[in-house]
């Protein structure tokens, strides 16, 4: 039988508890010293026993979540003379899973990060089309969209490794690589809306940054899987990733995937722009330059253990890393513990998708003796990631872009890990 309860007394009791809770929260104000708070976080004083007092209130973050103040990973800025034309590296060894947080996606800018009002921004599609059209961002968002996971890799990723090992950490050797879930409208949808002339064979993509970045893209690629993207990892693009619109070309070098996209011009030939003649070409060993080597070849890297790390003692470790290819799916990843003399299959930890990174892992019992760790990627076309000895005779040492040789990490007897060439 339910006992009689004095409702007035109970209401008063609940009010007192609520007031005590509010007082407890207010009694733990954020510290005035914010110097040690990592970007994206807010400082809160740590309770001696979180079970003894209420935590902070709902919506103190103003409705957009913050990360824990104890998570400190950030992108590392390149040591470049100008921050306007510069880049940052994704901390590959610290990321979890296969997707890169939007705030840690690598950056490469040629004229700074513009601030663009989406209400005033338009995408102009013209040239060899039947009916040129301008699309507002709102109009594009009303069109049928798709969502796909793709990696983007700068063609200059690992460029410091051509002649000798230079990067101390995997962040600086391979950190111009990130994977996101992208949402947008297929270019093919827009092409149907404007109608393409029979001679349409190339598309010039142009950005709204101060560099007015432009690249020529084959029409075959544009119609196959190009996306006009406005979403990244479940929210709008970040400004540094091209807000409000960017081009995503699965498997193509990052520079072609124009950010702050404002114009697409259809032509019967490539445009031979500054960025695809003076810089983003492959200078071969005989001095000639190859143009439009756009797809990224199969590549992989071990992120643990990797450069500048220290294994505390011999024992069991789980080797891990990423593999990717711009020509389809990753078929397999192999691991070598002896500098490439012998190989064993690694486990692929997630479902392989087209033009998307995979995580791989391999259990290793380190006996305390020196070792050289390597990984190699095999994609669904049968292409095998080359060794340096295989790549250099083909490309020479004049090259800058598209370095995809097998990466070697040397583990010394004291557990220290360094970048080496074998």
Tab-separated table of C-alpha atoms in Angstrom:
chain	number	residue	atom	x	y	z
A	1	UNK	CA	0.000	0.000	0.000
A	2	UNK	CA	1.348	3.387	-0.961
A	3	UNK	CA	2.082	5.552	2.108
A	4	UNK	CA	0.662	9.025	2.371
A	5	UNK	CA	3.097	11.678	1.143
A	6	UNK	CA	3.043	15.351	1.903
A	7	UNK	CA	3.252	16.625	-1.714
A	8	UNK	CA	4.107	20.124	-0.591
A	9	UNK	CA	6.996	18.833	1.509
A	10	UNK	CA	8.243	16.566	-1.338
A	11	UNK	CA	8.147	19.454	-3.831
A	12	UNK	CA	10.128	21.570	-1.401
A	13	UNK	CA	12.667	18.755	-0.980
A	14	UNK	CA	13.118	18.369	-4.785
A	15	UNK	CA	13.572	22.115	-5.119
A	16	UNK	CA	16.308	22.048	-2.505
A	17	UNK	CA	18.099	19.185	-4.292
A	18	UNK	CA	17.904	21.029	-7.605
A	19	UNK	CA	19.264	24.174	-6.004
A	20	UNK	CA	22.110	22.217	-4.435
A	21	UNK	CA	22.950	20.665	-7.828
A	22	UNK	CA	22.939	24.032	-9.523
A	23	UNK	CA	25.133	25.396	-6.774
A	24	UNK	CA	27.537	22.496	-7.198
A	25	UNK	CA	27.863	23.193	-10.908
A	26	UNK	CA	28.336	26.887	-10.322
A	27	UNK	CA	30.917	26.093	-7.670
A	28	UNK	CA	33.198	24.625	-10.372
A	29	UNK	CA	33.677	27.568	-12.724
A	30	UNK	CA	36.018	27.259	-15.651
A	31	UNK	CA	39.534	28.197	-14.742
A	32	UNK	CA	40.596	31.707	-15.689
A	33	UNK	CA	43.808	30.288	-17.137
A	34	UNK	CA	42.876	29.036	-20.629
A	35	UNK	CA	46.419	28.737	-21.998
A	36	UNK	CA	46.544	24.954	-21.812
A	37	UNK	CA	43.122	24.275	-23.323
A	38	UNK	CA	43.500	22.560	-26.719
A	39	UNK	CA	41.636	23.993	-29.730
A	40	UNK	CA	38.019	22.885	-29.887
A	41	UNK	CA	37.802	22.274	-26.128
A	42	UNK	CA	36.662	24.209	-23.060
A	43	UNK	CA	38.371	24.032	-19.692
A	44	UNK	CA	36.387	22.625	-16.779
A	45	UNK	CA	37.751	21.971	-13.310
A	46	UNK	CA	38.059	18.288	-12.507
A	47	UNK	CA	36.035	17.020	-9.543
A	48	UNK	CA	37.822	14.897	-6.973
A	49	UNK	CA	35.018	12.342	-7.281
A	50	UNK	CA	32.579	12.847	-10.203
A	51	UNK	CA	30.047	10.603	-8.451
A	52	UNK	CA	29.742	13.054	-5.545
A	53	UNK	CA	28.592	16.149	-7.429
A	54	UNK	CA	26.635	16.871	-10.604
A	55	UNK	CA	28.493	17.625	-13.800
A	56	UNK	CA	28.032	20.643	-16.014
A	57	UNK	CA	24.614	21.453	-17.344
A	58	UNK	CA	23.123	20.598	-20.702
A	59	UNK	CA	23.726	23.187	-23.438
A	60	UNK	CA	26.638	24.912	-21.712
A	61	UNK	CA	28.408	24.393	-25.034
A	62	UNK	CA	25.780	26.674	-26.654
A	63	UNK	CA	24.453	23.787	-28.722
A	64	UNK	CA	27.588	22.756	-30.616
A	65	UNK	CA	29.629	20.088	-28.874
A	66	UNK	CA	33.206	20.450	-27.771
A	67	UNK	CA	35.852	17.782	-27.475
A	68	UNK	CA	37.407	16.771	-24.175
A	69	UNK	CA	40.003	19.123	-22.776
A	70	UNK	CA	42.270	16.080	-22.409
A	71	UNK	CA	42.394	15.391	-26.160
A	72	UNK	CA	45.165	17.500	-27.632
A	73	UNK	CA	45.737	16.377	-31.224
A	74	UNK	CA	45.909	19.148	-33.810
A	75	UNK	CA	47.180	19.526	-37.344
A	76	UNK	CA	50.834	20.501	-37.646
A	77	UNK	CA	51.637	23.535	-39.785
A	78	UNK	CA	54.340	23.302	-42.391
A	79	UNK	CA	57.460	25.387	-41.836
A	80	UNK	CA	56.632	27.718	-44.691
A	81	UNK	CA	57.450	31.380	-45.261
A	82	UNK	CA	53.800	32.332	-45.786
A	83	UNK	CA	50.707	31.123	-43.974
A	84	UNK	CA	48.582	32.216	-46.943
A	85	UNK	CA	50.158	29.671	-49.288
A	86	UNK	CA	50.919	26.791	-46.975
A	87	UNK	CA	49.678	23.465	-45.648
A	88	UNK	CA	48.999	21.440	-42.517
A	89	UNK	CA	49.414	17.719	-41.826
A	90	UNK	CA	46.862	15.264	-40.454
A	91	UNK	CA	48.163	13.469	-37.314
A	92	UNK	CA	47.685	10.021	-38.864
A	93	UNK	CA	49.150	8.098	-35.929
A	94	UNK	CA	46.629	9.610	-33.520
A	95	UNK	CA	43.394	9.210	-35.479
A	96	UNK	CA	40.918	6.459	-34.616
A	97	UNK	CA	39.067	4.345	-37.146
A	98	UNK	CA	39.160	5.057	-40.849
A	99	UNK	CA	37.623	8.540	-41.104
A	100	UNK	CA	39.534	11.734	-40.407
A	101	UNK	CA	37.781	14.227	-38.117
A	102	UNK	CA	36.861	17.296	-40.159
A	103	UNK	CA	38.945	19.470	-37.854
A	104	UNK	CA	42.046	17.331	-38.505
A	105	UNK	CA	41.704	16.993	-42.298
A	106	UNK	CA	44.939	18.176	-43.909
A	107	UNK	CA	44.994	21.577	-45.613
A	108	UNK	CA	46.708	22.997	-48.691
A	109	UNK	CA	46.031	26.603	-49.619
A	110	UNK	CA	47.466	28.782	-52.376
A	111	UNK	CA	45.791	32.077	-51.521
A	112	UNK	CA	44.473	31.780	-48.002
A	113	UNK	CA	41.053	30.642	-46.753
A	114	UNK	CA	38.266	32.858	-48.088
A	115	UNK	CA	35.156	33.717	-46.115
A	116	UNK	CA	32.170	33.131	-48.399
A	117	UNK	CA	28.498	33.803	-47.718
A	118	UNK	CA	26.600	30.778	-49.106
A	119	UNK	CA	23.567	32.976	-49.779
A	120	UNK	CA	25.624	34.979	-52.301
A	121	UNK	CA	27.650	32.127	-53.782
A	122	UNK	CA	26.822	30.568	-57.160
A	123	UNK	CA	28.211	27.821	-59.369
A	124	UNK	CA	28.317	28.688	-63.072
A	125	UNK	CA	28.286	25.818	-65.593
A	126	UNK	CA	28.963	26.975	-69.148
A	127	UNK	CA	31.072	26.423	-72.286
A	128	UNK	CA	30.203	23.576	-74.659
A	129	UNK	CA	26.720	23.116	-73.240
A	130	UNK	CA	23.241	23.626	-74.669
A	131	UNK	CA	21.954	25.898	-71.905
A	132	UNK	CA	24.450	27.559	-69.517
A	133	UNK	CA	23.150	27.712	-65.966
A	134	UNK	CA	23.952	29.262	-62.613
A	135	UNK	CA	23.148	27.221	-59.515
A	136	UNK	CA	22.791	28.705	-56.050
A	137	UNK	CA	23.883	26.637	-53.070
A	138	UNK	CA	20.239	26.297	-52.045
A	139	UNK	CA	19.310	25.007	-55.512
A	140	UNK	CA	22.100	22.428	-55.417
A	141	UNK	CA	20.929	21.203	-52.020
A	142	UNK	CA	17.466	20.584	-53.428
A	143	UNK	CA	18.848	18.193	-56.050
A	144	UNK	CA	19.219	14.446	-55.365
A	145	UNK	CA	22.455	13.888	-53.443
A	146	UNK	CA	24.689	10.951	-52.626
A	147	UNK	CA	27.066	10.293	-49.732
A	148	UNK	CA	30.345	8.432	-50.186
A	149	UNK	CA	33.602	7.858	-48.291
A	150	UNK	CA	36.704	8.905	-50.238
A	151	UNK	CA	40.298	9.747	-49.401
A	152	UNK	CA	41.975	12.907	-50.622
A	153	UNK	CA	45.771	12.875	-50.949
A	154	UNK	CA	47.936	15.776	-52.010
A	155	UNK	CA	50.160	14.716	-54.915
A	156	UNK	CA	52.999	16.267	-52.908
A	157	UNK	CA	52.450	13.842	-50.037
A	158	UNK	CA	55.824	12.242	-49.114
A	159	UNK	CA	57.676	14.544	-51.551
A	160	UNK	CA	60.588	14.912	-49.134
A	161	UNK	CA	61.472	11.237	-49.452
A	162	UNK	CA	62.680	11.115	-53.071
A	163	UNK	CA	66.395	11.522	-52.380
A	164	UNK	CA	66.804	10.660	-48.706
A	165	UNK	CA	64.707	10.110	-45.580
A	166	UNK	CA	63.703	13.507	-44.239
A	167	UNK	CA	60.440	13.175	-42.312
A	168	UNK	CA	60.886	12.214	-38.680
A	169	UNK	CA	57.233	11.304	-38.098
A	170	UNK	CA	54.521	9.686	-40.175
A	171	UNK	CA	52.619	12.946	-39.797
A	172	UNK	CA	55.187	14.760	-41.919
A	173	UNK	CA	56.016	11.910	-44.304
A	174	UNK	CA	52.419	10.933	-45.132
A	175	UNK	CA	50.145	13.442	-43.369
A	176	UNK	CA	48.805	15.091	-46.542
A	177	UNK	CA	46.199	12.331	-46.599
A	178	UNK	CA	42.706	12.319	-45.097
A	179	UNK	CA	39.471	10.392	-45.502
A	180	UNK	CA	35.973	11.838	-45.117
A	181	UNK	CA	32.378	11.017	-45.831
A	182	UNK	CA	31.326	13.495	-48.517
A	183	UNK	CA	27.786	14.557	-49.442
A	184	UNK	CA	26.895	16.302	-52.666
A	185	UNK	CA	25.398	16.257	-56.146
A	186	UNK	CA	26.933	14.189	-58.949
A	187	UNK	CA	28.271	16.339	-61.769
A	188	UNK	CA	26.365	14.055	-64.143
A	189	UNK	CA	23.113	15.462	-62.712
A	190	UNK	CA	24.155	19.008	-63.617
A	191	UNK	CA	25.399	17.865	-67.020
A	192	UNK	CA	21.942	16.536	-67.832
A	193	UNK	CA	20.422	19.844	-66.769
A	194	UNK	CA	22.554	21.891	-69.172
A	195	UNK	CA	23.127	19.382	-71.973
A	196	UNK	CA	26.640	18.638	-73.253
A	197	UNK	CA	27.826	19.286	-76.810
A	198	UNK	CA	29.220	16.322	-78.745
A	199	UNK	CA	32.752	17.760	-78.588
A	200	UNK	CA	32.704	18.196	-74.800
A	201	UNK	CA	35.831	16.426	-73.524
A	202	UNK	CA	37.282	18.482	-70.648
A	203	UNK	CA	36.020	20.639	-67.784
A	204	UNK	CA	37.846	23.564	-66.207
A	205	UNK	CA	37.113	23.801	-62.480
A	206	UNK	CA	37.738	27.188	-60.854
A	207	UNK	CA	37.796	28.215	-57.207
A	208	UNK	CA	36.864	31.442	-55.429
A	209	UNK	CA	40.099	31.798	-53.466
A	210	UNK	CA	42.602	34.585	-54.035
A	211	UNK	CA	44.735	32.199	-56.121
A	212	UNK	CA	41.722	31.529	-58.397
A	213	UNK	CA	42.828	27.903	-58.504
A	214	UNK	CA	41.971	26.216	-61.806
A	215	UNK	CA	42.455	22.667	-63.088
A	216	UNK	CA	41.393	20.786	-66.216
A	217	UNK	CA	39.518	17.519	-65.628
A	218	UNK	CA	38.698	14.872	-68.265
A	219	UNK	CA	34.970	14.709	-68.998
A	220	UNK	CA	35.061	10.928	-68.604
A	221	UNK	CA	36.041	11.383	-64.961
A	222	UNK	CA	33.517	14.136	-64.370
A	223	UNK	CA	30.648	12.017	-65.644
A	224	UNK	CA	31.877	8.888	-63.886
A	225	UNK	CA	31.972	9.911	-60.217
A	226	UNK	CA	32.713	13.632	-59.724
A	227	UNK	CA	30.729	15.255	-56.909
A	228	UNK	CA	29.799	18.865	-56.225
A	229	UNK	CA	30.106	18.631	-52.458
A	230	UNK	CA	28.602	20.733	-49.678
A	231	UNK	CA	28.743	18.229	-46.789
A	232	UNK	CA	31.593	16.561	-44.920
A	233	UNK	CA	31.247	14.009	-42.126
A	234	UNK	CA	27.629	14.836	-41.455
A	235	UNK	CA	27.835	18.624	-41.442
A	236	UNK	CA	28.625	21.478	-43.799
A	237	UNK	CA	32.121	21.678	-45.257
A	238	UNK	CA	34.619	23.453	-43.051
A	239	UNK	CA	35.855	26.777	-44.528
A	240	UNK	CA	39.355	25.337	-44.957
A	241	UNK	CA	37.839	22.436	-46.917
A	242	UNK	CA	36.031	24.631	-49.420
A	243	UNK	CA	32.858	25.957	-47.806
A	244	UNK	CA	30.283	26.286	-49.239
A	245	UNK	CA	31.111	24.106	-52.315
A	246	UNK	CA	34.027	22.003	-53.467
A	247	UNK	CA	34.751	19.454	-56.160
A	248	UNK	CA	35.531	15.899	-55.090
A	249	UNK	CA	37.168	13.625	-57.675
A	250	UNK	CA	37.569	10.169	-56.122
A	251	UNK	CA	41.132	8.888	-56.430
A	252	UNK	CA	42.519	12.007	-58.154
A	253	UNK	CA	45.300	14.175	-56.724
A	254	UNK	CA	44.107	16.699	-54.175
A	255	UNK	CA	44.941	19.812	-56.182
A	256	UNK	CA	42.325	18.936	-58.805
A	257	UNK	CA	39.542	18.794	-56.219
A	258	UNK	CA	38.903	22.508	-56.339
A	259	UNK	CA	37.690	24.168	-53.147
A	260	UNK	CA	35.308	27.152	-52.955
A	261	UNK	CA	34.090	26.015	-56.377
A	262	UNK	CA	32.466	28.760	-58.444
A	263	UNK	CA	32.808	27.813	-62.121
A	264	UNK	CA	32.853	24.778	-64.408
A	265	UNK	CA	33.673	25.485	-68.051
A	266	UNK	CA	33.203	22.700	-70.605
A	267	UNK	CA	35.684	22.506	-73.479
A	268	UNK	CA	37.012	20.156	-76.159
A	269	UNK	CA	40.570	20.275	-74.801
A	270	UNK	CA	42.497	20.847	-71.545
A	271	UNK	CA	43.130	24.463	-70.621
A	272	UNK	CA	46.874	24.196	-69.800
A	273	UNK	CA	46.525	26.432	-66.761
A	274	UNK	CA	49.373	27.638	-64.576
A	275	UNK	CA	48.838	24.954	-61.929
A	276	UNK	CA	48.901	22.099	-64.466
A	277	UNK	CA	51.933	23.245	-66.439
A	278	UNK	CA	54.363	25.046	-64.131
A	279	UNK	CA	53.827	23.004	-60.966
A	280	UNK	CA	51.556	19.959	-60.869
A	281	UNK	CA	53.412	17.942	-63.485
A	282	UNK	CA	55.789	15.002	-63.121
A	283	UNK	CA	59.337	15.881	-64.128
A	284	UNK	CA	60.944	12.679	-65.393
A	285	UNK	CA	64.609	11.687	-65.155
A	286	UNK	CA	65.249	12.763	-68.784
A	287	UNK	CA	63.973	16.283	-68.069
A	288	UNK	CA	60.632	15.938	-69.813
A	289	UNK	CA	57.432	16.654	-67.871
A	290	UNK	CA	54.392	14.409	-67.874
A	291	UNK	CA	51.070	16.243	-67.647
A	292	UNK	CA	47.739	15.072	-66.284
A	293	UNK	CA	48.982	12.144	-64.204
A	294	UNK	CA	45.900	12.639	-62.101
A	295	UNK	CA	45.089	9.308	-60.407
A	296	UNK	CA	46.938	8.433	-57.210
A	297	UNK	CA	48.676	5.045	-57.298
A	298	UNK	CA	48.435	2.414	-54.554
A	299	UNK	CA	50.208	3.370	-51.351
A	300	UNK	CA	50.369	2.417	-47.683
A	301	UNK	CA	52.122	3.377	-44.487
A	302	UNK	CA	52.532	1.914	-41.021
A	303	UNK	CA	51.413	4.454	-38.420
A	304	UNK	CA	52.285	2.309	-35.389
A	305	UNK	CA	55.064	1.944	-34.688
A	306	UNK	CA	56.394	4.801	-36.777
A	307	UNK	CA	59.015	7.524	-36.715
A	308	UNK	CA	59.955	9.238	-33.460
A	309	UNK	CA	58.124	6.644	-31.336
A	310	UNK	CA	59.694	4.476	-28.644
A	311	UNK	CA	58.701	0.895	-27.876
A	312	UNK	CA	59.176	0.555	-24.100
A	313	UNK	CA	60.296	-3.089	-24.089
A	314	UNK	CA	60.164	-6.322	-26.110
A	315	UNK	CA	56.785	-7.989	-26.233
A	316	UNK	CA	53.494	-8.097	-28.084
A	317	UNK	CA	52.530	-5.177	-30.333
A	318	UNK	CA	49.858	-4.605	-32.954
A	319	UNK	CA	51.305	-3.053	-36.084
A	320	UNK	CA	48.748	-0.774	-37.729
A	321	UNK	CA	48.403	1.670	-40.576
A	322	UNK	CA	46.549	2.843	-43.685
A	323	UNK	CA	46.461	1.675	-47.297
A	324	UNK	CA	44.757	3.336	-50.262
A	325	UNK	CA	44.599	3.514	-54.043
A	326	UNK	CA	43.136	5.946	-56.538
A	327	UNK	CA	42.314	3.163	-58.978
A	328	UNK	CA	39.613	1.272	-57.104
A	329	UNK	CA	39.621	-0.849	-53.952
A	330	UNK	CA	42.504	-2.060	-51.835
A	331	UNK	CA	42.725	-5.791	-52.439
A	332	UNK	CA	45.369	-6.748	-49.864
A	333	UNK	CA	48.116	-5.401	-47.609
A	334	UNK	CA	51.348	-7.230	-46.802
A	335	UNK	CA	53.724	-6.656	-43.883
A	336	UNK	CA	57.475	-7.207	-43.744
A	337	UNK	CA	59.468	-7.301	-40.507
A	338	UNK	CA	62.864	-7.661	-42.202
A	339	UNK	CA	63.097	-4.823	-44.704
A	340	UNK	CA	61.246	-6.559	-47.517
A	341	UNK	CA	62.989	-9.940	-47.588
A	342	UNK	CA	59.824	-11.781	-46.509
A	343	UNK	CA	56.162	-10.777	-46.441
A	344	UNK	CA	53.009	-11.878	-44.620
A	345	UNK	CA	49.370	-10.813	-45.135
A	346	UNK	CA	47.949	-8.178	-42.834
A	347	UNK	CA	44.350	-8.058	-41.688
A	348	UNK	CA	42.165	-5.383	-43.305
A	349	UNK	CA	40.099	-3.956	-40.468
A	350	UNK	CA	37.235	-2.310	-42.372
A	351	UNK	CA	35.266	-2.955	-45.545
A	352	UNK	CA	37.290	-1.908	-48.589
A	353	UNK	CA	35.434	0.731	-50.612
A	354	UNK	CA	36.398	2.360	-53.923
A	355	UNK	CA	38.950	5.168	-53.564
A	356	UNK	CA	38.816	4.922	-49.781
A	357	UNK	CA	41.522	4.180	-47.248
A	358	UNK	CA	41.519	0.968	-45.266
A	359	UNK	CA	42.949	0.290	-41.846
A	360	UNK	CA	45.221	-2.725	-41.564
A	361	UNK	CA	46.782	-4.513	-38.605
A	362	UNK	CA	49.299	-7.258	-37.927
A	363	UNK	CA	50.221	-8.880	-34.563
A	364	UNK	CA	53.949	-8.741	-33.870
A	365	UNK	CA	56.035	-10.161	-31.047
A	366	UNK	CA	59.139	-8.024	-30.905
A	367	UNK	CA	62.128	-9.940	-29.559
A	368	UNK	CA	64.168	-6.826	-28.827
A	369	UNK	CA	66.425	-7.136	-31.851
A	370	UNK	CA	66.629	-4.472	-34.620
A	371	UNK	CA	63.908	-4.735	-37.259
A	372	UNK	CA	62.795	-2.839	-40.364
A	373	UNK	CA	59.024	-2.650	-40.729
A	374	UNK	CA	57.317	-2.157	-44.090
A	375	UNK	CA	53.853	-2.380	-45.627
A	376	UNK	CA	52.810	-2.720	-49.251
A	377	UNK	CA	49.418	-2.222	-50.856
A	378	UNK	CA	47.972	-4.334	-53.665
A	379	UNK	CA	44.879	-2.911	-55.353
A	380	UNK	CA	42.128	-4.603	-57.299
A	381	UNK	CA	43.822	-3.867	-60.640
A	382	UNK	CA	46.741	-6.073	-59.568
A	383	UNK	CA	49.083	-3.096	-59.075
A	384	UNK	CA	51.619	-3.656	-56.283
A	385	UNK	CA	53.086	-0.717	-54.388
A	386	UNK	CA	56.723	-0.455	-55.539
A	387	UNK	CA	59.938	-0.453	-53.583
A	388	UNK	CA	62.283	2.521	-53.929
A	389	UNK	CA	64.552	0.323	-56.046
A	390	UNK	CA	61.645	-0.220	-58.446
A	391	UNK	CA	60.305	3.355	-58.467
A	392	UNK	CA	63.478	5.399	-58.924
A	393	UNK	CA	64.608	3.856	-62.255
A	394	UNK	CA	61.194	4.759	-63.666
A	395	UNK	CA	60.954	8.284	-62.271
A	396	UNK	CA	64.481	9.450	-61.412
A	397	UNK	CA	65.235	12.077	-58.775
A	398	UNK	CA	63.875	15.121	-60.632
A	399	UNK	CA	60.374	14.257	-59.492
A	400	UNK	CA	58.373	16.065	-56.816
A	401	UNK	CA	54.892	14.561	-56.941
A	402	UNK	CA	53.325	11.095	-56.788
A	403	UNK	CA	55.928	9.415	-54.597
A	404	UNK	CA	54.432	6.064	-53.559
A	405	UNK	CA	57.392	3.836	-52.699
A	406	UNK	CA	57.218	1.468	-49.740
A	407	UNK	CA	57.957	3.251	-46.452
A	408	UNK	CA	60.504	1.738	-44.046
A	409	UNK	CA	60.633	2.262	-40.273
A	410	UNK	CA	63.726	0.979	-38.444
A	411	UNK	CA	63.202	-0.259	-34.890
A	412	UNK	CA	66.475	-0.167	-32.928
A	413	UNK	CA	67.371	-2.448	-30.027
A	414	UNK	CA	66.447	0.321	-27.583
A	415	UNK	CA	62.954	0.541	-29.099
A	416	UNK	CA	63.449	3.853	-30.918
A	417	UNK	CA	61.848	4.123	-34.374
A	418	UNK	CA	63.343	6.098	-37.255
A	419	UNK	CA	62.661	6.744	-40.930
A	420	UNK	CA	65.121	4.859	-43.154
A	421	UNK	CA	65.573	3.939	-46.818
A	422	UNK	CA	66.418	0.348	-47.671
